[in-house]
mmCIF file of C-alpha atoms and ligand atoms in Angstrom:
data_model
loop_
_atom_site.group_PDB
_atom_site.id
_atom_site.type_symbol
_atom_site.label_atom_id
_atom_site.label_comp_id
_atom_site.label_asym_id
_atom_site.label_seq_id
_atom_site.Cartn_x
_atom_site.Cartn_y
_atom_site.Cartn_z
ATOM 1 C CA MET A 1130 -12.936 -25.860 3.773
ATOM 2 C CA LYS A 1131 -9.665 -25.054 5.594
ATOM 3 C CA VAL A 1132 -7.588 -22.033 4.599
ATOM 4 C CA LEU A 1133 -4.166 -20.876 5.821
ATOM 5 C CA ILE A 1134 -3.077 -17.268 5.464
ATOM 6 C CA VAL A 1135 0.665 -16.670 5.689
ATOM 7 C CA GLY A 1136 1.556 -13.192 6.964
ATOM 8 C CA ALA A 1137 -0.373 -10.770 9.176
ATOM 9 C CA GLY A 1138 0.282 -7.532 7.286
ATOM 10 C CA THR A 1139 -2.704 -5.586 5.972
ATOM 11 C CA THR A 1140 -3.174 -8.098 3.129
ATOM 12 C CA GLY A 1141 -3.201 -11.235 5.291
ATOM 13 C CA LEU A 1142 -5.394 -9.657 7.977
ATOM 14 C CA THR A 1143 -7.889 -8.480 5.351
ATOM 15 C CA ALA A 1144 -8.012 -11.947 3.762
ATOM 16 C CA ALA A 1145 -8.765 -13.432 7.202
ATOM 17 C CA CYS A 1146 -11.505 -10.808 7.781
ATOM 18 C CA ALA A 1147 -13.045 -11.578 4.366
ATOM 19 C CA LEU A 1148 -13.022 -15.361 4.917
ATOM 20 C CA SER A 1149 -14.234 -15.269 8.519
ATOM 21 C CA PHE A 1150 -17.025 -12.854 7.499
ATOM 22 C CA GLN A 1151 -18.337 -15.666 5.265
ATOM 23 C CA GLY A 1152 -17.928 -18.238 8.036
ATOM 24 C CA ILE A 1153 -14.905 -19.943 6.432
ATOM 25 C CA ASP A 1154 -12.479 -21.700 8.771
ATOM 26 C CA CYS A 1155 -9.174 -19.846 8.438
ATOM 27 C CA GLN A 1156 -5.877 -19.665 10.300
ATOM 28 C CA ILE A 1157 -3.387 -16.831 10.060
ATOM 29 C CA ILE A 1158 0.284 -17.151 10.977
ATOM 30 C CA GLU A 1159 2.901 -14.435 11.399
ATOM 31 C CA ARG A 1160 6.637 -14.952 11.855
ATOM 32 C CA ARG A 1161 7.023 -11.783 13.943
ATOM 33 C CA SER A 1162 6.557 -12.410 17.642
ATOM 34 C CA GLN A 1163 4.144 -9.468 17.945
ATOM 35 C CA PRO A 1164 2.232 -6.937 15.835
ATOM 36 C CA SER A 1165 4.395 -4.566 13.773
ATOM 37 C CA GLN A 1166 4.989 -1.052 15.133
ATOM 38 C CA LEU A 1167 5.977 0.331 11.700
ATOM 39 C CA SER A 1168 3.812 3.097 10.288
ATOM 40 C CA ARG A 1169 4.750 2.365 6.600
ATOM 41 C CA ALA A 1170 1.608 2.996 4.486
ATOM 42 C CA VAL A 1171 -0.492 5.899 5.720
ATOM 43 C CA GLY A 1172 -3.007 6.617 2.941
ATOM 44 C CA ILE A 1173 -6.304 4.711 2.811
ATOM 45 C CA PHE A 1174 -8.487 5.294 -0.242
ATOM 46 C CA PRO A 1175 -12.299 5.724 0.037
ATOM 47 C CA SER A 1176 -12.722 2.612 -2.139
ATOM 48 C CA THR A 1177 -10.626 0.651 0.386
ATOM 49 C CA ILE A 1178 -12.870 1.801 3.249
ATOM 50 C CA GLU A 1179 -15.918 0.662 1.213
ATOM 51 C CA LEU A 1180 -14.313 -2.690 0.486
ATOM 52 C CA LEU A 1181 -13.489 -3.220 4.164
ATOM 53 C CA SER A 1182 -17.080 -2.328 5.114
ATOM 54 C CA SER A 1183 -18.280 -5.055 2.742
ATOM 55 C CA ILE A 1184 -16.406 -7.664 4.828
ATOM 56 C CA GLY A 1185 -17.661 -6.418 8.176
ATOM 57 C CA VAL A 1186 -14.956 -3.879 9.017
ATOM 58 C CA PRO A 1187 -17.130 -0.747 9.401
ATOM 59 C CA ALA A 1188 -15.854 2.709 8.491
ATOM 60 C CA ASP A 1189 -16.446 4.031 12.018
ATOM 61 C CA LEU A 1190 -13.579 1.841 13.274
ATOM 62 C CA PHE A 1191 -11.315 4.277 11.401
ATOM 63 C CA SER A 1192 -12.566 7.339 13.323
ATOM 64 C CA GLU A 1193 -9.041 8.032 14.663
ATOM 65 C CA ALA A 1194 -7.777 8.519 11.066
ATOM 66 C CA VAL A 1195 -7.097 12.021 9.731
ATOM 67 C CA PRO A 1196 -9.247 12.903 6.686
ATOM 68 C CA MET A 1197 -7.262 14.250 3.744
ATOM 69 C CA ARG A 1198 -8.472 17.861 3.345
ATOM 70 C CA GLY A 1199 -6.330 19.027 0.458
ATOM 71 C CA LEU A 1200 -3.386 18.446 -1.824
ATOM 72 C CA GLN A 1201 -0.972 21.088 -3.033
ATOM 73 C CA TYR A 1202 1.735 20.806 -5.665
ATOM 74 C CA LEU A 1203 4.721 23.137 -5.418
ATOM 75 C CA ARG A 1204 7.535 23.823 -7.844
ATOM 76 C CA ASN A 1205 10.649 25.013 -6.038
ATOM 77 C CA GLY A 1206 8.476 25.875 -3.037
ATOM 78 C CA ARG A 1207 5.935 27.960 -5.038
ATOM 79 C CA ARG A 1208 2.359 26.701 -5.284
ATOM 80 C CA LEU A 1209 1.334 25.435 -8.726
ATOM 81 C CA LEU A 1210 -1.898 23.668 -7.927
ATOM 82 C CA PHE A 1211 -4.223 23.264 -4.960
ATOM 83 C CA LEU A 1212 -6.973 20.676 -4.716
ATOM 84 C CA ASP A 1213 -9.423 21.396 -1.904
ATOM 85 C CA PHE A 1214 -10.954 18.072 -0.901
ATOM 86 C CA SER A 1215 -13.294 19.770 1.564
ATOM 87 C CA SER A 1216 -14.986 21.603 -1.345
ATOM 88 C CA LYS A 1217 -18.379 20.427 -2.659
ATOM 89 C CA GLU A 1218 -16.683 19.043 -5.768
ATOM 90 C CA PHE A 1219 -14.790 16.336 -3.848
ATOM 91 C CA GLN A 1220 -16.655 15.822 -0.576
ATOM 92 C CA GLY A 1221 -16.301 12.243 0.581
ATOM 93 C CA LYS A 1222 -13.922 11.436 -2.294
ATOM 94 C CA ALA A 1223 -10.609 12.000 -0.518
ATOM 95 C CA GLY A 1224 -8.826 9.442 1.585
ATOM 96 C CA LEU A 1225 -7.815 9.004 5.207
ATOM 97 C CA PHE A 1226 -4.413 8.997 6.878
ATOM 98 C CA LEU A 1227 -3.672 6.333 9.425
ATOM 99 C CA PRO A 1228 -0.326 4.666 10.148
ATOM 100 C CA GLN A 1229 -0.289 1.087 8.847
ATOM 101 C CA ASN A 1230 0.261 -0.432 12.308
ATOM 102 C CA ARG A 1231 -3.035 1.155 13.455
ATOM 103 C CA THR A 1232 -4.875 -0.200 10.387
ATOM 104 C CA GLU A 1233 -3.444 -3.635 11.178
ATOM 105 C CA ALA A 1234 -4.533 -3.318 14.824
ATOM 106 C CA ILE A 1235 -8.109 -2.481 13.719
ATOM 107 C CA LEU A 1236 -8.244 -5.522 11.402
ATOM 108 C CA ALA A 1237 -6.754 -7.814 14.063
ATOM 109 C CA GLY A 1238 -9.344 -6.496 16.546
ATOM 110 C CA VAL A 1239 -12.199 -7.423 14.182
ATOM 111 C CA LEU A 1240 -10.719 -10.911 13.759
ATOM 112 C CA ARG A 1241 -10.314 -11.388 17.508
ATOM 113 C CA LYS A 1242 -14.022 -10.624 18.004
ATOM 114 C CA ARG A 1243 -14.793 -13.375 15.480
ATOM 115 C CA GLY A 1244 -12.610 -15.840 17.360
ATOM 116 C CA VAL A 1245 -9.687 -15.756 14.887
ATOM 117 C CA ASP A 1246 -6.377 -15.014 16.588
ATOM 118 C CA VAL A 1247 -3.171 -14.316 14.667
ATOM 119 C CA GLN A 1248 -0.586 -16.962 15.604
ATOM 120 C CA TYR A 1249 2.457 -14.769 16.181
ATOM 121 C CA GLY A 1250 5.948 -16.263 16.239
ATOM 122 C CA LEU A 1251 5.012 -19.034 13.813
ATOM 123 C CA GLN A 1252 6.734 -19.117 10.446
ATOM 124 C CA LEU A 1253 5.986 -21.119 7.321
ATOM 125 C CA THR A 1254 9.188 -22.921 6.335
ATOM 126 C CA ASN A 1255 7.994 -25.050 3.438
ATOM 127 C CA ILE A 1256 4.965 -25.670 1.276
ATOM 128 C CA VAL A 1257 4.183 -28.450 -1.160
ATOM 129 C CA SER A 1258 1.018 -28.140 -3.161
ATOM 130 C CA GLN A 1259 -0.722 -30.611 -5.409
ATOM 131 C CA ASN A 1260 -4.051 -30.296 -7.140
ATOM 132 C CA ALA A 1261 -6.207 -31.245 -4.153
ATOM 133 C CA ALA A 1262 -4.368 -29.813 -1.148
ATOM 134 C CA ALA A 1263 -1.358 -27.926 0.154
ATOM 135 C CA ILE A 1264 0.909 -29.318 2.875
ATOM 136 C CA VAL A 1265 2.770 -26.734 4.914
ATOM 137 C CA GLU A 1266 5.623 -27.025 7.392
ATOM 138 C CA TYR A 1267 6.102 -24.590 10.239
ATOM 139 C CA SER A 1268 9.122 -23.342 12.151
ATOM 140 C CA ASN A 1269 8.033 -25.563 15.104
ATOM 141 C CA HIS A 1270 8.393 -28.578 12.714
ATOM 142 C CA ASP A 1271 4.634 -29.288 12.666
ATOM 143 C CA LYS A 1272 3.018 -30.152 9.336
ATOM 144 C CA GLU A 1273 -0.559 -29.387 8.343
ATOM 145 C CA THR A 1274 -2.753 -29.860 5.273
ATOM 146 C CA PHE A 1275 -4.994 -27.116 3.885
ATOM 147 C CA ASP A 1276 -7.481 -26.814 1.046
ATOM 148 C CA TRP A 1277 -6.059 -23.403 0.185
ATOM 149 C CA VAL A 1278 -3.098 -21.245 1.213
ATOM 150 C CA ILE A 1279 -2.950 -17.480 0.679
ATOM 151 C CA GLY A 1280 0.637 -16.221 0.521
ATOM 152 C CA ALA A 1281 0.408 -12.704 1.983
ATOM 153 C CA ASP A 1282 3.991 -12.839 3.223
ATOM 154 C CA GLY A 1283 5.340 -9.689 1.618
ATOM 155 C CA VAL A 1284 7.972 -8.806 -0.961
ATOM 156 C CA HIS A 1285 10.364 -11.628 0.004
ATOM 157 C CA SER A 1286 7.528 -14.200 0.076
ATOM 158 C CA LEU A 1287 8.750 -17.692 0.938
ATOM 159 C CA VAL A 1288 5.425 -19.074 -0.289
ATOM 160 C CA ARG A 1289 6.183 -17.611 -3.724
ATOM 161 C CA GLN A 1290 9.743 -18.949 -3.681
ATOM 162 C CA LYS A 1291 8.780 -22.450 -2.548
ATOM 163 C CA MET A 1292 6.067 -22.576 -5.215
ATOM 164 C CA LYS A 1293 8.734 -21.609 -7.757
ATOM 165 C CA ILE A 1294 6.752 -18.618 -8.977
ATOM 166 C CA ARG A 1295 9.052 -16.073 -10.608
ATOM 167 C CA TYR A 1296 8.981 -12.414 -9.501
ATOM 168 C CA PRO A 1297 10.507 -10.611 -12.454
ATOM 169 C CA GLY A 1298 11.240 -6.899 -12.501
ATOM 170 C CA GLN A 1299 13.962 -4.571 -11.352
ATOM 171 C CA ASP A 1300 15.480 -3.010 -8.247
ATOM 172 C CA LEU A 1301 16.036 0.688 -8.874
ATOM 173 C CA PRO A 1302 19.508 1.988 -7.975
ATOM 174 C CA GLU A 1303 18.408 5.288 -6.356
ATOM 175 C CA LYS A 1304 17.936 5.601 -2.639
ATOM 176 C CA TRP A 1305 14.734 7.276 -1.411
ATOM 177 C CA SER A 1306 14.246 8.428 2.163
ATOM 178 C CA ILE A 1307 11.528 8.695 4.758
ATOM 179 C CA ALA A 1308 11.204 10.515 8.079
ATOM 180 C CA ASP A 1309 8.432 10.587 10.682
ATOM 181 C CA VAL A 1310 8.691 13.696 12.854
ATOM 182 C CA GLU A 1311 6.789 15.922 15.257
ATOM 183 C CA VAL A 1312 6.817 19.611 14.393
ATOM 184 C CA ASN A 1313 6.535 22.711 16.543
ATOM 185 C CA GLY A 1314 3.690 25.133 15.976
ATOM 186 C CA HIS A 1315 0.910 25.055 13.462
ATOM 187 C CA MET A 1316 0.836 22.801 10.386
ATOM 188 C CA PRO A 1317 -1.907 23.278 7.768
ATOM 189 C CA PRO A 1318 -4.462 20.631 8.803
ATOM 190 C CA SER A 1319 -4.453 17.490 6.688
ATOM 191 C CA LEU A 1320 -2.809 19.137 3.720
ATOM 192 C CA VAL A 1321 -0.539 16.970 1.584
ATOM 193 C CA THR A 1322 2.323 18.917 0.023
ATOM 194 C CA VAL A 1323 4.214 17.622 -3.003
ATOM 195 C CA ASN A 1324 7.248 19.670 -4.036
ATOM 196 C CA LEU A 1325 9.379 19.296 -7.144
ATOM 197 C CA GLN A 1326 12.755 20.911 -6.663
ATOM 198 C CA GLU A 1327 14.869 21.992 -9.635
ATOM 199 C CA PRO A 1328 17.609 21.637 -10.624
ATOM 200 C CA GLY A 1329 18.122 18.056 -9.607
ATOM 201 C CA ASN A 1330 14.479 17.037 -9.954
ATOM 202 C CA SER A 1331 13.997 15.863 -6.423
ATOM 203 C CA LEU A 1332 10.542 15.030 -5.191
ATOM 204 C CA SER A 1333 9.427 15.533 -1.604
ATOM 205 C CA ILE A 1334 6.051 14.693 -0.128
ATOM 206 C CA VAL A 1335 4.852 15.917 3.275
ATOM 207 C CA LEU A 1336 1.935 13.970 4.743
ATOM 208 C CA PRO A 1337 0.126 15.075 7.913
ATOM 209 C CA LEU A 1338 -0.540 12.272 10.404
ATOM 210 C CA GLY A 1339 -2.395 14.396 12.984
ATOM 211 C CA GLN A 1340 -1.403 16.095 16.251
ATOM 212 C CA GLY A 1341 1.727 17.694 14.822
ATOM 213 C CA HIS A 1342 3.055 14.412 13.419
ATOM 214 C CA VAL A 1343 4.316 14.572 9.859
ATOM 215 C CA ARG A 1344 5.686 12.002 7.374
ATOM 216 C CA VAL A 1345 8.240 13.205 4.814
ATOM 217 C CA VAL A 1346 9.142 11.039 1.808
ATOM 218 C CA SER A 1347 11.771 12.103 -0.708
ATOM 219 C CA SER A 1348 13.410 10.827 -3.856
ATOM 220 C CA LYS A 1349 16.705 12.054 -2.349
ATOM 221 C CA GLU A 1350 18.706 10.313 0.363
ATOM 222 C CA ASP A 1351 17.872 12.733 3.179
ATOM 223 C CA ALA A 1352 14.149 13.471 3.372
ATOM 224 C CA LEU A 1353 14.373 16.386 5.791
ATOM 225 C CA SER A 1354 17.037 18.326 3.897
ATOM 226 C CA ALA A 1355 15.203 17.816 0.572
ATOM 227 C CA LEU A 1356 12.345 20.136 1.619
ATOM 228 C CA PRO A 1357 12.115 23.610 0.033
ATOM 229 C CA GLN A 1358 11.643 25.129 3.518
ATOM 230 C CA PRO A 1359 12.943 23.325 6.586
ATOM 231 C CA LEU A 1360 10.382 22.051 9.084
ATOM 232 C CA ASP A 1361 10.537 23.305 12.673
ATOM 233 C CA ILE A 1362 11.182 19.864 14.146
ATOM 234 C CA LYS A 1363 10.422 19.025 17.770
ATOM 235 C CA LYS A 1364 11.221 15.318 17.643
ATOM 236 C CA ILE A 1365 12.360 12.788 15.045
ATOM 237 C CA TYR A 1366 10.546 9.465 15.543
ATOM 238 C CA SER A 1367 12.221 7.579 12.731
ATOM 239 C CA GLN A 1368 14.359 8.296 9.724
ATOM 240 C CA GLY A 1369 15.835 6.060 7.048
ATOM 241 C CA SER A 1370 16.337 5.318 3.396
ATOM 242 C CA PHE A 1371 14.919 2.662 1.117
ATOM 243 C CA GLN A 1372 15.287 1.371 -2.411
ATOM 244 C CA ILE A 1373 12.401 0.780 -4.752
ATOM 245 C CA SER A 1374 11.753 -2.534 -6.434
ATOM 246 C CA VAL A 1375 9.305 -2.828 -9.296
ATOM 247 C CA ARG A 1376 8.256 -6.438 -9.634
ATOM 248 C CA GLN A 1377 5.250 -8.631 -10.292
ATOM 249 C CA ALA A 1378 4.774 -12.367 -9.765
ATOM 250 C CA GLU A 1379 4.337 -14.172 -13.080
ATOM 251 C CA THR A 1380 1.175 -15.835 -11.734
ATOM 252 C CA TYR A 1381 -0.986 -15.232 -8.654
ATOM 253 C CA CYS A 1382 -2.225 -18.817 -8.417
ATOM 254 C CA LYS A 1383 -0.517 -22.196 -8.622
ATOM 255 C CA ASN A 1384 -2.263 -25.407 -7.591
ATOM 256 C CA ARG A 1385 -3.782 -24.668 -4.157
ATOM 257 C CA VAL A 1386 -1.803 -21.493 -3.481
ATOM 258 C CA LEU A 1387 -2.799 -17.883 -4.132
ATOM 259 C CA LEU A 1388 -0.516 -14.859 -3.822
ATOM 260 C CA ALA A 1389 -1.755 -11.451 -2.675
ATOM 261 C CA GLY A 1390 -0.344 -8.041 -1.715
ATOM 262 C CA ASP A 1391 3.390 -7.379 -1.840
ATOM 263 C CA ALA A 1392 3.999 -11.115 -2.315
ATOM 264 C CA ALA A 1393 2.408 -10.614 -5.734
ATOM 265 C CA HIS A 1394 3.608 -7.102 -6.673
ATOM 266 C CA CYS A 1395 5.711 -4.167 -5.525
ATOM 267 C CA HIS A 1396 6.376 -0.685 -6.899
ATOM 268 C CA SER A 1397 7.299 2.849 -5.847
ATOM 269 C CA PRO A 1398 5.356 4.639 -3.086
ATOM 270 C CA VAL A 1399 4.404 7.433 -5.546
ATOM 271 C CA GLY A 1400 0.599 7.501 -5.423
ATOM 272 C CA GLY A 1401 0.448 5.476 -2.180
ATOM 273 C CA LYS A 1402 -1.293 2.517 -3.819
ATOM 274 C CA GLY A 1403 0.631 -0.524 -2.469
ATOM 275 C CA MET A 1404 -1.337 -1.265 0.676
ATOM 276 C CA ASN A 1405 -4.663 -0.408 -0.961
ATOM 277 C CA LEU A 1406 -3.926 -2.777 -3.835
ATOM 278 C CA GLY A 1407 -3.022 -5.563 -1.378
ATOM 279 C CA ILE A 1408 -6.257 -5.085 0.575
ATOM 280 C CA ALA A 1409 -8.264 -5.326 -2.665
ATOM 281 C CA ASP A 1410 -6.308 -8.486 -3.643
ATOM 282 C CA ALA A 1411 -7.128 -10.010 -0.266
ATOM 283 C CA VAL A 1412 -10.887 -9.469 -0.594
ATOM 284 C CA ALA A 1413 -10.788 -10.825 -4.155
ATOM 285 C CA ALA A 1414 -8.702 -13.879 -3.135
ATOM 286 C CA ALA A 1415 -11.136 -14.791 -0.345
ATOM 287 C CA SER A 1416 -14.107 -14.405 -2.664
ATOM 288 C CA ALA A 1417 -12.364 -16.470 -5.394
ATOM 289 C CA ILE A 1418 -11.692 -19.332 -2.963
ATOM 290 C CA ILE A 1419 -15.308 -19.314 -1.761
ATOM 291 C CA ARG A 1420 -16.704 -19.215 -5.326
ATOM 292 C CA GLY A 1421 -14.149 -21.599 -6.800
ATOM 293 C CA GLU A 1422 -12.926 -18.959 -9.254
ATOM 294 C CA VAL A 1423 -9.205 -18.857 -8.503
ATOM 295 C CA GLU A 1424 -8.080 -18.770 -12.137
ATOM 296 C CA GLN A 1425 -10.215 -15.687 -12.633
ATOM 297 C CA TYR A 1426 -8.660 -14.152 -9.506
ATOM 298 C CA ALA A 1427 -5.166 -14.732 -10.866
ATOM 299 C CA CYS A 1428 -6.035 -13.253 -14.232
ATOM 300 C CA GLU A 1429 -7.996 -10.197 -13.057
ATOM 301 C CA ARG A 1430 -5.752 -9.153 -10.168
ATOM 302 C CA HIS A 1431 -2.603 -9.609 -12.263
ATOM 303 C CA LYS A 1432 -4.073 -7.311 -14.904
ATOM 304 C CA ILE A 1433 -5.128 -4.662 -12.368
ATOM 305 C CA ALA A 1434 -1.724 -4.623 -10.628
ATOM 306 C CA LYS A 1435 0.033 -4.449 -13.984
ATOM 307 C CA GLN A 1436 -1.898 -1.268 -14.780
ATOM 308 C CA VAL A 1437 -1.149 0.203 -11.344
ATOM 309 C CA ILE A 1438 2.562 -0.570 -11.774
ATOM 310 C CA ARG A 1439 2.564 0.976 -15.239
ATOM 311 C CA LYS A 1440 0.850 4.183 -14.072
ATOM 312 C CA THR A 1441 2.920 4.447 -10.889
ATOM 313 C CA GLU A 1442 6.155 3.965 -12.815
ATOM 314 C CA PHE A 1443 5.080 6.548 -15.381
ATOM 315 C CA ALA A 1444 4.350 9.074 -12.595
ATOM 316 C CA ARG A 1445 7.668 8.307 -10.854
ATOM 317 C CA LYS A 1446 9.623 8.741 -14.075
ATOM 318 C CA VAL A 1447 7.866 11.990 -15.015
ATOM 319 C CA VAL A 1448 8.368 13.670 -11.641
ATOM 320 C CA THR A 1449 12.011 12.658 -11.310
ATOM 321 C CA SER A 1450 12.910 13.172 -14.972
ATOM 322 C CA ASN A 1451 15.379 15.711 -16.368
ATOM 323 C CA ASN A 1452 13.600 15.656 -19.710
ATOM 324 C CA LEU A 1453 12.413 19.175 -20.563
ATOM 325 C CA LEU A 1454 9.523 17.943 -22.678
ATOM 326 C CA MET A 1455 8.199 15.744 -19.878
ATOM 327 C CA LYS A 1456 8.545 18.632 -17.423
ATOM 328 C CA CYS A 1457 6.637 21.019 -19.733
ATOM 329 C CA GLY A 1458 3.899 18.402 -20.113
ATOM 330 C CA LEU A 1459 3.692 18.138 -16.329
ATOM 331 C CA TRP A 1460 3.336 21.897 -15.815
ATOM 332 C CA ILE A 1461 0.689 22.115 -18.553
ATOM 333 C CA LEU A 1462 -1.224 19.230 -16.948
ATOM 334 C CA ALA A 1463 -1.058 20.917 -13.528
ATOM 335 C CA LYS A 1464 -2.471 24.152 -15.010
ATOM 336 C CA THR A 1465 -5.222 22.237 -16.856
ATOM 337 C CA ILE A 1466 -6.218 20.348 -13.687
ATOM 338 C CA GLY A 1467 -6.463 23.716 -11.928
ATOM 339 C CA VAL A 1468 -8.843 25.290 -14.439
ATOM 340 C CA VAL A 1469 -10.868 22.472 -16.068
ATOM 341 C CA PRO A 1470 -13.277 20.831 -13.570
ATOM 342 C CA ALA A 1471 -13.767 17.627 -15.620
ATOM 343 C CA VAL A 1472 -9.984 17.061 -15.828
ATOM 344 C CA ARG A 1473 -9.680 17.867 -12.129
ATOM 345 C CA ARG A 1474 -12.327 15.299 -11.177
ATOM 346 C CA ALA A 1475 -10.760 12.656 -13.440
ATOM 347 C CA TYR A 1476 -7.363 13.335 -11.890
ATOM 348 C CA VAL A 1477 -8.696 13.019 -8.321
ATOM 349 C CA ARG A 1478 -10.433 9.761 -9.291
ATOM 350 C CA HIS A 1479 -7.115 8.532 -10.678
ATOM 351 C CA LEU A 1480 -5.366 9.518 -7.420
ATOM 352 C CA THR A 1481 -7.805 7.932 -5.000
ATOM 353 C CA GLU A 1482 -8.810 4.740 -6.759
ATOM 354 C CA ILE A 1483 -6.969 1.602 -7.775
HETATM 355 C C1 LIG B 1394 8.436 3.205 3.673
HETATM 356 C C2 LIG B 1394 7.182 2.714 3.032
HETATM 357 C C3 LIG B 1394 6.105 3.570 2.847
HETATM 358 C C4 LIG B 1394 4.950 3.111 2.231
HETATM 359 N N1 LIG B 1394 3.897 3.968 2.059
HETATM 360 C C5 LIG B 1394 2.752 3.520 1.495
HETATM 361 C C6 LIG B 1394 1.579 4.353 1.385
HETATM 362 O O1 LIG B 1394 1.578 5.525 1.791
HETATM 363 N N2 LIG B 1394 0.461 3.823 0.840
HETATM 364 C C7 LIG B 1394 0.395 2.509 0.419
HETATM 365 O O2 LIG B 1394 -0.673 2.066 -0.040
HETATM 366 N N3 LIG B 1394 1.471 1.691 0.521
HETATM 367 C C8 LIG B 1394 2.642 2.158 1.056
HETATM 368 N N4 LIG B 1394 3.694 1.321 1.210
HETATM 369 C C9 LIG B 1394 3.582 -0.067 0.775
HETATM 370 C C10 LIG B 1394 2.859 -0.890 1.832
HETATM 371 O O3 LIG B 1394 3.497 -0.756 3.082
HETATM 372 C C11 LIG B 1394 2.851 -2.347 1.397
HETATM 373 O O4 LIG B 1394 2.323 -2.419 0.100
HETATM 374 C C12 LIG B 1394 1.992 -3.184 2.350
HETATM 375 O O5 LIG B 1394 2.602 -3.247 3.613
HETATM 376 C C13 LIG B 1394 1.856 -4.607 1.830
HETATM 377 O O6 LIG B 1394 1.198 -5.367 2.793
HETATM 378 P P1 LIG B 1394 1.339 -6.938 2.801
HETATM 379 O O7 LIG B 1394 0.464 -7.382 3.920
HETATM 380 O O8 LIG B 1394 1.102 -7.461 1.443
HETATM 381 O O9 LIG B 1394 2.875 -7.225 3.130
HETATM 382 P P2 LIG B 1394 3.666 -6.924 4.483
HETATM 383 O O10 LIG B 1394 3.146 -5.700 5.138
HETATM 384 O O11 LIG B 1394 5.097 -6.969 4.134
HETATM 385 O O12 LIG B 1394 3.296 -8.154 5.418
HETATM 386 C C14 LIG B 1394 3.807 -9.447 5.204
HETATM 387 C C15 LIG B 1394 3.866 -10.157 6.545
HETATM 388 O O13 LIG B 1394 4.227 -11.516 6.336
HETATM 389 C C16 LIG B 1394 5.097 -11.927 7.374
HETATM 390 N N5 LIG B 1394 5.866 -13.086 6.896
HETATM 391 C C17 LIG B 1394 6.847 -13.085 5.949
HETATM 392 N N6 LIG B 1394 7.289 -14.341 5.724
HETATM 393 C C18 LIG B 1394 6.591 -15.161 6.549
HETATM 394 C C19 LIG B 1394 6.603 -16.575 6.791
HETATM 395 N N7 LIG B 1394 7.418 -17.394 6.105
HETATM 396 N N8 LIG B 1394 5.751 -17.089 7.715
HETATM 397 C C20 LIG B 1394 4.902 -16.256 8.410
HETATM 398 N N9 LIG B 1394 4.848 -14.903 8.224
HETATM 399 C C21 LIG B 1394 5.678 -14.370 7.293
HETATM 400 C C22 LIG B 1394 5.956 -10.690 7.624
HETATM 401 O O14 LIG B 1394 6.553 -10.708 8.915
HETATM 402 C C23 LIG B 1394 4.940 -9.566 7.464
HETATM 403 O O15 LIG B 1394 4.340 -9.196 8.687
HETATM 404 C C24 LIG B 1394 4.871 1.763 1.809
HETATM 405 C C25 LIG B 1394 5.949 0.901 2.014
HETATM 406 C C26 LIG B 1394 7.099 1.363 2.611
HETATM 407 C C27 LIG B 1394 8.260 0.420 2.822
#
């Protein structure tokens, strides 16, 4: 069996790890000339680490990652709720922080050891798939036939477009922002801070990346000025704004082509589930190809992503809403999570699992 994976983001690299772990002949192409340096997704769930272990990417390869020690919710800068992940209640249940480019480097390293090298600077330009095989064309004008192709080529997936798979949904008008900075002095170790600022209902999230590095994400256009208290910034590594699209491919499988990761779905970064969902898709896609259960893959993964999109959209709307009733519900929920252990555990499960 011969499989092509298009795109060497976390999804494509994971699919290649999963296939090569089972001894399947796979190739992986990437249109960029070299690995990405972008830190994009930083949160890795415990279930993702377990899944990666199951395909021969052991947890100890992630030793450089920063364990998430706690999560605090603030309202106008005043603490509403604190979840201590180092407490007995949650030990081992919280996630890790590692910039996405480092996660990709770890996966590519595992592949290299298995003799699978990412072919950088090679782009898929066309794909025609019938029932028995898929024929692909590359940017160097070569053509090649594969038993299966996994389209892990991101939100603007050419594989999806060429296969005429619709990607319905919406592009939200608001601009969100992101900044990666280094701060002076002491930052609470591995503590995620989520602040809701009123009036205006802006959301800001501060994520620690280790050694004084901090990621700020905000629902406003300027992440750094949206914070309740300014950070003492030593250096700004990167800063920018982005718009959120909420979309899902109408099917994840057509003829000999499977879609996975952002090629199959995209949503807001609230909850940090995008990369984790893509990694889980990738493992499932590889397993489906090996077992001959691609229809099941399409059905199950579509359903799971639909739920994630629904929950993520609900959370985004609640935290950025002006609706008084929704806001009251949110404050009551925060108080309940703080005092009722069963609700607290359910909430943490909801946060750290797909
Ligand atoms: C600012 C930001 C912050 C985020 N934060 C989080 C977070 O905290 N947690 C989380 O889980 N998610 C987060 N996400 C989402 C996460 O980054 C994505 O869900 C994840 O990168 C999807 O991985 P992927 O491999 O499916 O797609 P991508 O990472 O987009 O990779 C697709 C790859 O395919 C390549 N490619 C495209 N077309 C072709 C072609 N024709 N031929 C060959 N190669 C091609 C591209 O160059 C690219 O490298 C964030 C996203 C953004 C933008």
